[in-house]
GROMACS .gro file of C-alpha atoms in nm:
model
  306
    1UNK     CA    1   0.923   7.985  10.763
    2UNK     CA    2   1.151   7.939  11.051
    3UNK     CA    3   1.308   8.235  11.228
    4UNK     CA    4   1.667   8.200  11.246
    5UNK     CA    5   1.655   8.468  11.567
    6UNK     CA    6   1.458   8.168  11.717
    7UNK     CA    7   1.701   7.925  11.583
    8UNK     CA    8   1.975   8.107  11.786
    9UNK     CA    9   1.756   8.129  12.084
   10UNK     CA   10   1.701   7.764  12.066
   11UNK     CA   11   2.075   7.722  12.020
   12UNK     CA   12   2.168   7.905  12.369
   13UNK     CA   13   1.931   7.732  12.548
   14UNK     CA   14   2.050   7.375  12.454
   15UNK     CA   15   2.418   7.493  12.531
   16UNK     CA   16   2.304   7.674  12.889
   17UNK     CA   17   2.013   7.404  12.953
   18UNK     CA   18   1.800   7.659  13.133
   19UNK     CA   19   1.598   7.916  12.990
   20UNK     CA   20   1.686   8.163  13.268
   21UNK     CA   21   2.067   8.124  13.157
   22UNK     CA   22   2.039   8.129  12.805
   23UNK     CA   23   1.816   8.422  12.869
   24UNK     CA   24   2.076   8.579  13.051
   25UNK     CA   25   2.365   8.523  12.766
   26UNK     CA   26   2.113   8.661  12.519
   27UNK     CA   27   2.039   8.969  12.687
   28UNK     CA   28   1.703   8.882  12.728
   29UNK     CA   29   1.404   8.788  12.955
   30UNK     CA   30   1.340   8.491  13.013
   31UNK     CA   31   0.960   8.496  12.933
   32UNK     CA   32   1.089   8.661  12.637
   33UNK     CA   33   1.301   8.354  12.594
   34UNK     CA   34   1.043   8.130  12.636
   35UNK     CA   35   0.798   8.306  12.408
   36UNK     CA   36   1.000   8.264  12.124
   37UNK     CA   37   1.071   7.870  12.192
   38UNK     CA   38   0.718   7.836  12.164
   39UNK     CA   39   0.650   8.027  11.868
   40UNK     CA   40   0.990   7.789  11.709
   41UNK     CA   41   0.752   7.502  11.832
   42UNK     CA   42   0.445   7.632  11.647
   43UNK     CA   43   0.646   7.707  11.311
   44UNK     CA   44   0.821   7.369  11.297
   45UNK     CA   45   0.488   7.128  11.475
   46UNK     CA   46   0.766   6.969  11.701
   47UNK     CA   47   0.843   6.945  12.098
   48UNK     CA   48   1.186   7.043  12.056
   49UNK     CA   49   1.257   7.088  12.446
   50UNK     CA   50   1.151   6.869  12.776
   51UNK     CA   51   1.189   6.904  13.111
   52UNK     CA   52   1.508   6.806  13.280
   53UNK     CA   53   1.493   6.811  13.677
   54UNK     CA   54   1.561   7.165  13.697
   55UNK     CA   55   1.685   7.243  13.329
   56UNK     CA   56   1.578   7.169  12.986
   57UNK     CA   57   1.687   6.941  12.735
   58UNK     CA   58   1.662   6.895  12.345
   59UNK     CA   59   1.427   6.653  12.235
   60UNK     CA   60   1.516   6.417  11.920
   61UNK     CA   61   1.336   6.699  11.702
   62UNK     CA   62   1.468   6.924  11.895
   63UNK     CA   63   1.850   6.781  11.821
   64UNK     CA   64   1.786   6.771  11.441
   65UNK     CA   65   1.681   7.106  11.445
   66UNK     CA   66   2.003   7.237  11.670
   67UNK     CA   67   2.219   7.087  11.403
   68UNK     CA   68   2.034   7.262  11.134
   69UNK     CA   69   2.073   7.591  11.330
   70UNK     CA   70   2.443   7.550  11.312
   71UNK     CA   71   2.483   7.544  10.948
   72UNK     CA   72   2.227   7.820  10.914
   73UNK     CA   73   2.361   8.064  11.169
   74UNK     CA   74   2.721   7.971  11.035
   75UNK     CA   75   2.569   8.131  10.669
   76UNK     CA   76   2.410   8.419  10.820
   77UNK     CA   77   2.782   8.476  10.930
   78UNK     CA   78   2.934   8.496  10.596
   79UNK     CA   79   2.658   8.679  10.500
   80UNK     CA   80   2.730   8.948  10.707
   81UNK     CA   81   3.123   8.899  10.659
   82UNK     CA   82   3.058   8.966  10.237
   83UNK     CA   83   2.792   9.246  10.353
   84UNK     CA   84   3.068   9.385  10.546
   85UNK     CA   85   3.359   9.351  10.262
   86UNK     CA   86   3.118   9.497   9.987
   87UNK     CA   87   3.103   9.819  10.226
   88UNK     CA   88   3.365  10.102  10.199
   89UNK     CA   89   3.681   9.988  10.360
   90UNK     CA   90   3.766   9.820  10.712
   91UNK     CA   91   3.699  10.031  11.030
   92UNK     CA   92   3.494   9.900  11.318
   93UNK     CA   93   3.575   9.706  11.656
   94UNK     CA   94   3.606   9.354  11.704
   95UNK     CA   95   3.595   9.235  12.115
   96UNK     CA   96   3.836   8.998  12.191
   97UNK     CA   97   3.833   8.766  12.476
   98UNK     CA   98   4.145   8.606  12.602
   99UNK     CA   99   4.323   8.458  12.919
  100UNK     CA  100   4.585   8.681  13.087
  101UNK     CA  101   4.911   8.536  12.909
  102UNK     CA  102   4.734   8.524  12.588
  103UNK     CA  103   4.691   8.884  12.592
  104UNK     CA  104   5.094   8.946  12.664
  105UNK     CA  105   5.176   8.722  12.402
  106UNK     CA  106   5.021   8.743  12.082
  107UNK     CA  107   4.674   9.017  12.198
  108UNK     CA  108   4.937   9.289  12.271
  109UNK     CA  109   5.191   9.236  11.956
  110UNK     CA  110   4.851   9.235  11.764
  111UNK     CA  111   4.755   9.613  11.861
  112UNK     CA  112   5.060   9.751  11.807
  113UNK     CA  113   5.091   9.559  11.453
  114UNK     CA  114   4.715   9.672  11.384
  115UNK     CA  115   4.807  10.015  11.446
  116UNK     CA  116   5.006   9.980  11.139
  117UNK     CA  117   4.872   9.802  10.900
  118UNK     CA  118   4.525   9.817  10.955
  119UNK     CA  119   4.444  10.136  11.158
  120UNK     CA  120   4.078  10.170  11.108
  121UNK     CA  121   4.038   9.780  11.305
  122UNK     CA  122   4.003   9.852  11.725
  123UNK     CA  123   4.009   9.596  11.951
  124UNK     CA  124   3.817   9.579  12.252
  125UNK     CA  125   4.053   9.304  12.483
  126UNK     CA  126   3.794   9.121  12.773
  127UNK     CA  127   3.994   8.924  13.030
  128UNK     CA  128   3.866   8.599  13.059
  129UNK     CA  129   3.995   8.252  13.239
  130UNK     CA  130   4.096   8.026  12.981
  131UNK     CA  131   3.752   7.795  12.972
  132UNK     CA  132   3.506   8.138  12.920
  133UNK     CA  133   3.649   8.259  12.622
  134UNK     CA  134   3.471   8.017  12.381
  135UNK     CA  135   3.184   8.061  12.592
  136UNK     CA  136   3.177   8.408  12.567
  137UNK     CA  137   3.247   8.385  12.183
  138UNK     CA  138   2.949   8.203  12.097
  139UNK     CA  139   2.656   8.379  12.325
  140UNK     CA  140   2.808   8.692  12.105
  141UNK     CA  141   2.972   8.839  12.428
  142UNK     CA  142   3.277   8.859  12.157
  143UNK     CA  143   3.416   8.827  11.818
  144UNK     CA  144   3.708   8.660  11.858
  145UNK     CA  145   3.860   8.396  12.117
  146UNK     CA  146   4.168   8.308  12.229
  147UNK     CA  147   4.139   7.987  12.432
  148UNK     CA  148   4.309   7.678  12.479
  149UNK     CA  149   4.201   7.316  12.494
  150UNK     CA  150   4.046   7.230  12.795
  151UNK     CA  151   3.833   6.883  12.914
  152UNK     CA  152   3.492   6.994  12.809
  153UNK     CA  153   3.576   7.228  12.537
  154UNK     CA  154   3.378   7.238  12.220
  155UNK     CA  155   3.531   6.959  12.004
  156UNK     CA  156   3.789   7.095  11.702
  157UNK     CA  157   3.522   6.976  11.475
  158UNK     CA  158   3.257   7.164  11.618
  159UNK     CA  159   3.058   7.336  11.344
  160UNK     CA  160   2.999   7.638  11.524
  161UNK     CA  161   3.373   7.717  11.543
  162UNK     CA  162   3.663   7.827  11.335
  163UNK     CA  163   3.971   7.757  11.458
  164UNK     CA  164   4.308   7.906  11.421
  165UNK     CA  165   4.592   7.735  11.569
  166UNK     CA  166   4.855   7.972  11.717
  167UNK     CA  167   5.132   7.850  11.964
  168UNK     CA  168   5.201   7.529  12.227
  169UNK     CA  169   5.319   7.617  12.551
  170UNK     CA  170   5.495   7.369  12.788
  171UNK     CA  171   5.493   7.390  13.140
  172UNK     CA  172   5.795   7.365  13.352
  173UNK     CA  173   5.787   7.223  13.695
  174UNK     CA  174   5.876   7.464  13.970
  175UNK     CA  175   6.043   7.298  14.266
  176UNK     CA  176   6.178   7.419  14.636
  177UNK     CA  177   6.534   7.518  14.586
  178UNK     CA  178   6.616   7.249  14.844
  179UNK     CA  179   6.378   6.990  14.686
  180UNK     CA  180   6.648   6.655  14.592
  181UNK     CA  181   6.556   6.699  14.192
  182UNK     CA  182   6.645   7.066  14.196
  183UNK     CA  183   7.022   7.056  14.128
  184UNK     CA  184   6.967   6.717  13.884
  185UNK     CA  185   7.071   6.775  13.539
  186UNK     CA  186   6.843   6.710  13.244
  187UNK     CA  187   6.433   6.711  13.221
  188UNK     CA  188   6.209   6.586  13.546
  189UNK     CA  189   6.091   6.278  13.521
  190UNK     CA  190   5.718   6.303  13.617
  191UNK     CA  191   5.702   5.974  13.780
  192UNK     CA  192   5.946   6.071  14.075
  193UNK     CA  193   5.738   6.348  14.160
  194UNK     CA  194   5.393   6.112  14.247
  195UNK     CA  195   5.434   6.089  14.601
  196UNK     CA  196   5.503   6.505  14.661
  197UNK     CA  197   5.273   6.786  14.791
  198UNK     CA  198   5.131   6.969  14.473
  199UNK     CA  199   5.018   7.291  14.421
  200UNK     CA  200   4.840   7.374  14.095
  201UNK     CA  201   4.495   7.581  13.984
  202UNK     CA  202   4.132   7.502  14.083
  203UNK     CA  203   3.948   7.254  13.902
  204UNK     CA  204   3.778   7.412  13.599
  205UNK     CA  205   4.108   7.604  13.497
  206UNK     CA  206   4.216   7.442  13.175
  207UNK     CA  207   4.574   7.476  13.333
  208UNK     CA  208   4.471   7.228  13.595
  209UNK     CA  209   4.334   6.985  13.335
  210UNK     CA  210   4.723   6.974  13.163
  211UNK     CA  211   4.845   6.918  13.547
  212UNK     CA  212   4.637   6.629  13.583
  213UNK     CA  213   4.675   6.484  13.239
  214UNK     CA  214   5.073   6.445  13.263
  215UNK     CA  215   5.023   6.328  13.596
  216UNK     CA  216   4.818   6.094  13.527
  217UNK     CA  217   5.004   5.959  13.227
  218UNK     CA  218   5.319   5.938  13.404
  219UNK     CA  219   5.089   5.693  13.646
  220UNK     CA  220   4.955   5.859  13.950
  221UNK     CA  221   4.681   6.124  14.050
  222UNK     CA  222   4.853   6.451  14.180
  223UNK     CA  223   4.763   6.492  14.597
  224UNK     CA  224   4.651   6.867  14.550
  225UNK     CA  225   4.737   7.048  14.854
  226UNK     CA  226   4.693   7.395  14.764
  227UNK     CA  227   4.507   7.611  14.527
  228UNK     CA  228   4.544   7.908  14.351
  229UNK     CA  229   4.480   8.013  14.011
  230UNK     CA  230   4.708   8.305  14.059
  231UNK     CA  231   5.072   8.144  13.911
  232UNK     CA  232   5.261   8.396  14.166
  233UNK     CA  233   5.047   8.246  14.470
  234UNK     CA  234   5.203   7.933  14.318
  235UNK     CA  235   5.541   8.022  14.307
  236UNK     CA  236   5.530   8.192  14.646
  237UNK     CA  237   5.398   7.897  14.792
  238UNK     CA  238   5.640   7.635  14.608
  239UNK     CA  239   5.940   7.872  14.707
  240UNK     CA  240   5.816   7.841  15.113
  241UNK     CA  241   5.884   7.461  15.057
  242UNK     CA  242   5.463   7.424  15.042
  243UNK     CA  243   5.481   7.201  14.760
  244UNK     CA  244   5.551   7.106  14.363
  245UNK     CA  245   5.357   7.255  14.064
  246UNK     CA  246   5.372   7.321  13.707
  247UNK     CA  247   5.317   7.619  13.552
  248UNK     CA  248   5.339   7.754  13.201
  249UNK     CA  249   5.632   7.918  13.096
  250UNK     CA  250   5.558   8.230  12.985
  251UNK     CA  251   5.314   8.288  13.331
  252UNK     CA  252   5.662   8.244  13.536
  253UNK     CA  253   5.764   8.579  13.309
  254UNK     CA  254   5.832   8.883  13.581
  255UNK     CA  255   5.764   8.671  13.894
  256UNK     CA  256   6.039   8.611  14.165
  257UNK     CA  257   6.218   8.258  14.083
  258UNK     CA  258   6.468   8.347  14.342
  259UNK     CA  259   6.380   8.106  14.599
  260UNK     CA  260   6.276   7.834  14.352
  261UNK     CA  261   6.418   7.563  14.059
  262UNK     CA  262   6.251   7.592  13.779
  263UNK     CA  263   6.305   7.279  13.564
  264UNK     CA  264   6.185   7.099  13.212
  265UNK     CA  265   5.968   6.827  13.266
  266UNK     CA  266   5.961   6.449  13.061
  267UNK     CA  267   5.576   6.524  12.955
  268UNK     CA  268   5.503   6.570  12.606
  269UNK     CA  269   5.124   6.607  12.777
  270UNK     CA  270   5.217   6.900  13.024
  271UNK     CA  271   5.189   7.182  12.710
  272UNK     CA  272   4.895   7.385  12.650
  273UNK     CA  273   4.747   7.413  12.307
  274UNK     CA  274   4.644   7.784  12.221
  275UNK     CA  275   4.430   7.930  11.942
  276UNK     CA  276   4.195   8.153  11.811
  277UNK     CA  277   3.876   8.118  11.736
  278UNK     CA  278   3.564   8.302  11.570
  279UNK     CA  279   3.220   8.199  11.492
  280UNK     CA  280   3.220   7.962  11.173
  281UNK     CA  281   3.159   8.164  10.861
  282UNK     CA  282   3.279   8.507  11.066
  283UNK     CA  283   3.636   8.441  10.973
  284UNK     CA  284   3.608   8.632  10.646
  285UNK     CA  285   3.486   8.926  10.797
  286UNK     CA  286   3.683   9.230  10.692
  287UNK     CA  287   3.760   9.332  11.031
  288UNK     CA  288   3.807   8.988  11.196
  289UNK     CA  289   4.105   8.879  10.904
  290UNK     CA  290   4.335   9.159  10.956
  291UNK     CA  291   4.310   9.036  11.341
  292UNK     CA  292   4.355   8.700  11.312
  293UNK     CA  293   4.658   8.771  11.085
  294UNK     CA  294   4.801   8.983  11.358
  295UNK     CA  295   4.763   8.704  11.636
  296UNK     CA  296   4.909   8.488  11.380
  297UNK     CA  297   5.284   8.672  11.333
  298UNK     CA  298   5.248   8.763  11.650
  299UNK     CA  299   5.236   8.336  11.711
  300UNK     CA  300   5.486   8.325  11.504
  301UNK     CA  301   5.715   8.512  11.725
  302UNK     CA  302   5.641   8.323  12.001
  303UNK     CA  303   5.730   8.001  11.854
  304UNK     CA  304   6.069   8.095  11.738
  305UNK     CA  305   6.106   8.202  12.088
  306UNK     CA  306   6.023   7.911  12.278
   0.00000   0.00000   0.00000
């Protein structure tokens, strides 16, 4: 009989293609690691993993069997969940791991509306850029995500994940108060700013895959001057006259637009998408609903809002 503790051993290590950094995400050693992969090998009589220059990667048995391990760890999820709803009443902690705007726009509302209706629910908030949430989600560093699409994401069909749409966020280009689109009325067009000086996040930072997206839809590859994934570095730097950037809306919230035009852009492509996510068959849990219907009228408010 196969070990599903080895399945989900099996399934870090084909997502971190080492053993040392799937060991590391698991909490474990990495002989310890590599113990069980071998004992997974003896119980199924497959290779399941081959050396990959430095790494690891899945073999064909070894892919068949990853699949498998999705569905199967998904179950042992609702498992739990009904395990969890048969016992008396709702009262635990569930970690939540978000980017910094997330967390002032739907993680705080959340708490407060917890508090109310569902007292006995804690959450435990982890700040997290917006490409480690997921991450972090499914090596079990949390319960709950909220992330936003990035290049390299898990895909939305991913059977691993269950996703919960909760608000789009567009970005708005921030300009030099002297810059000759400042004062025009109506949206930017994209186009006219090709040949600028950009600022804008490092690569890596979903926010800078949204930047280069609308950019490069509106026909031209941004000339990246300076970085910083700190949106008030951005500002600062825009409102010296260093450059042109977009930046999500609610991240210009509390920072000085004094020296600065901040202006609605052409690009249906320069929003960000954000949701939640759990692990799949988690979302029934009795302490992971009441959350995700807090984020979700707390969404809610957002959108009528915006």
């Amino acid at each position: 009989m196969i070990d599903a503790r080895r399945l989900r051993t099996l399934r870090a290590v084909a997502d971190h293609r080492t053993v040392t950094a799937a060991a590391a995400a698991l909490y474990l050693t990495p002989s310890a690691v590599s113990q069980q992969l071998a004992a997974l090998e003896q119980e199924t009589g497959h290779e399941l993993l081959a050396r990959d220059g430095r790494g690891v990667r899945l073999t064909a048995a070894g892919e068949i069997l990853v699949a498998h391990a999705d569905a199967v760890l998904a179950q042992l999820e609702r498992a739990e969940a009904d395990l969890a709803a048969y016992a008396a009443g709702a009262q635990g902690q569930v970690t939540v791991a978000s980017f910094a705007t997330g967390i002032s726009l739907v993680l705080a509302p959340a708490i407060t509306a917890l508090a109310a209706s569902a007292p006995g629910v804690l959450l435990k908030v982890l700040d997290a850029e917006g490409d480690a949430s997921l991450p972090m989600l499914l090596d079990g560093q949390a319960d709950l995500a909220v992330a936003v699409e990035y290049r390299g994401a898990p895909r939305a069909g991913d059977r691993r994940l269950a996703r919960f749409p909760l608000y789009a966020e567009p970005f708005e280009a921030v300009l030099p108060l002297g810059h000759r689109l400042a004062g025009r009325p109506g949206p930017v067009a994209m186009a006219e700013l090709a040949a600028e000086p950009w600022i804008g996040p490092y690569p890596g930072n979903p926010c800078h895959d949204v930047v280069l997206l609308a950019c490069e839809h509106a026909g031209f590859t941004p000339r990246l001057v300076h970085s910083s994934d700190d949106f008030r570095a951005v500002v600062a730097l825009a409102s010296a006259g260093a450059g042109v950037a977009l930046v999500p809306r609610s991240a210009l919230a509390g920072v000085d637009l004094g020296r600065v035009a901040v202006r609605a852009v052409d690009s249906e492509l320069a929003t960000r998408k954000v949701f939640a996510a759990v692990r799949s068959g988690a979302e029934q849990h009795p302490l992971i609903r009441p959350v995700l219907r807090a984020l979700g009228e707390a969404a809610e408010q957002v959108a009528g809002h915006s």
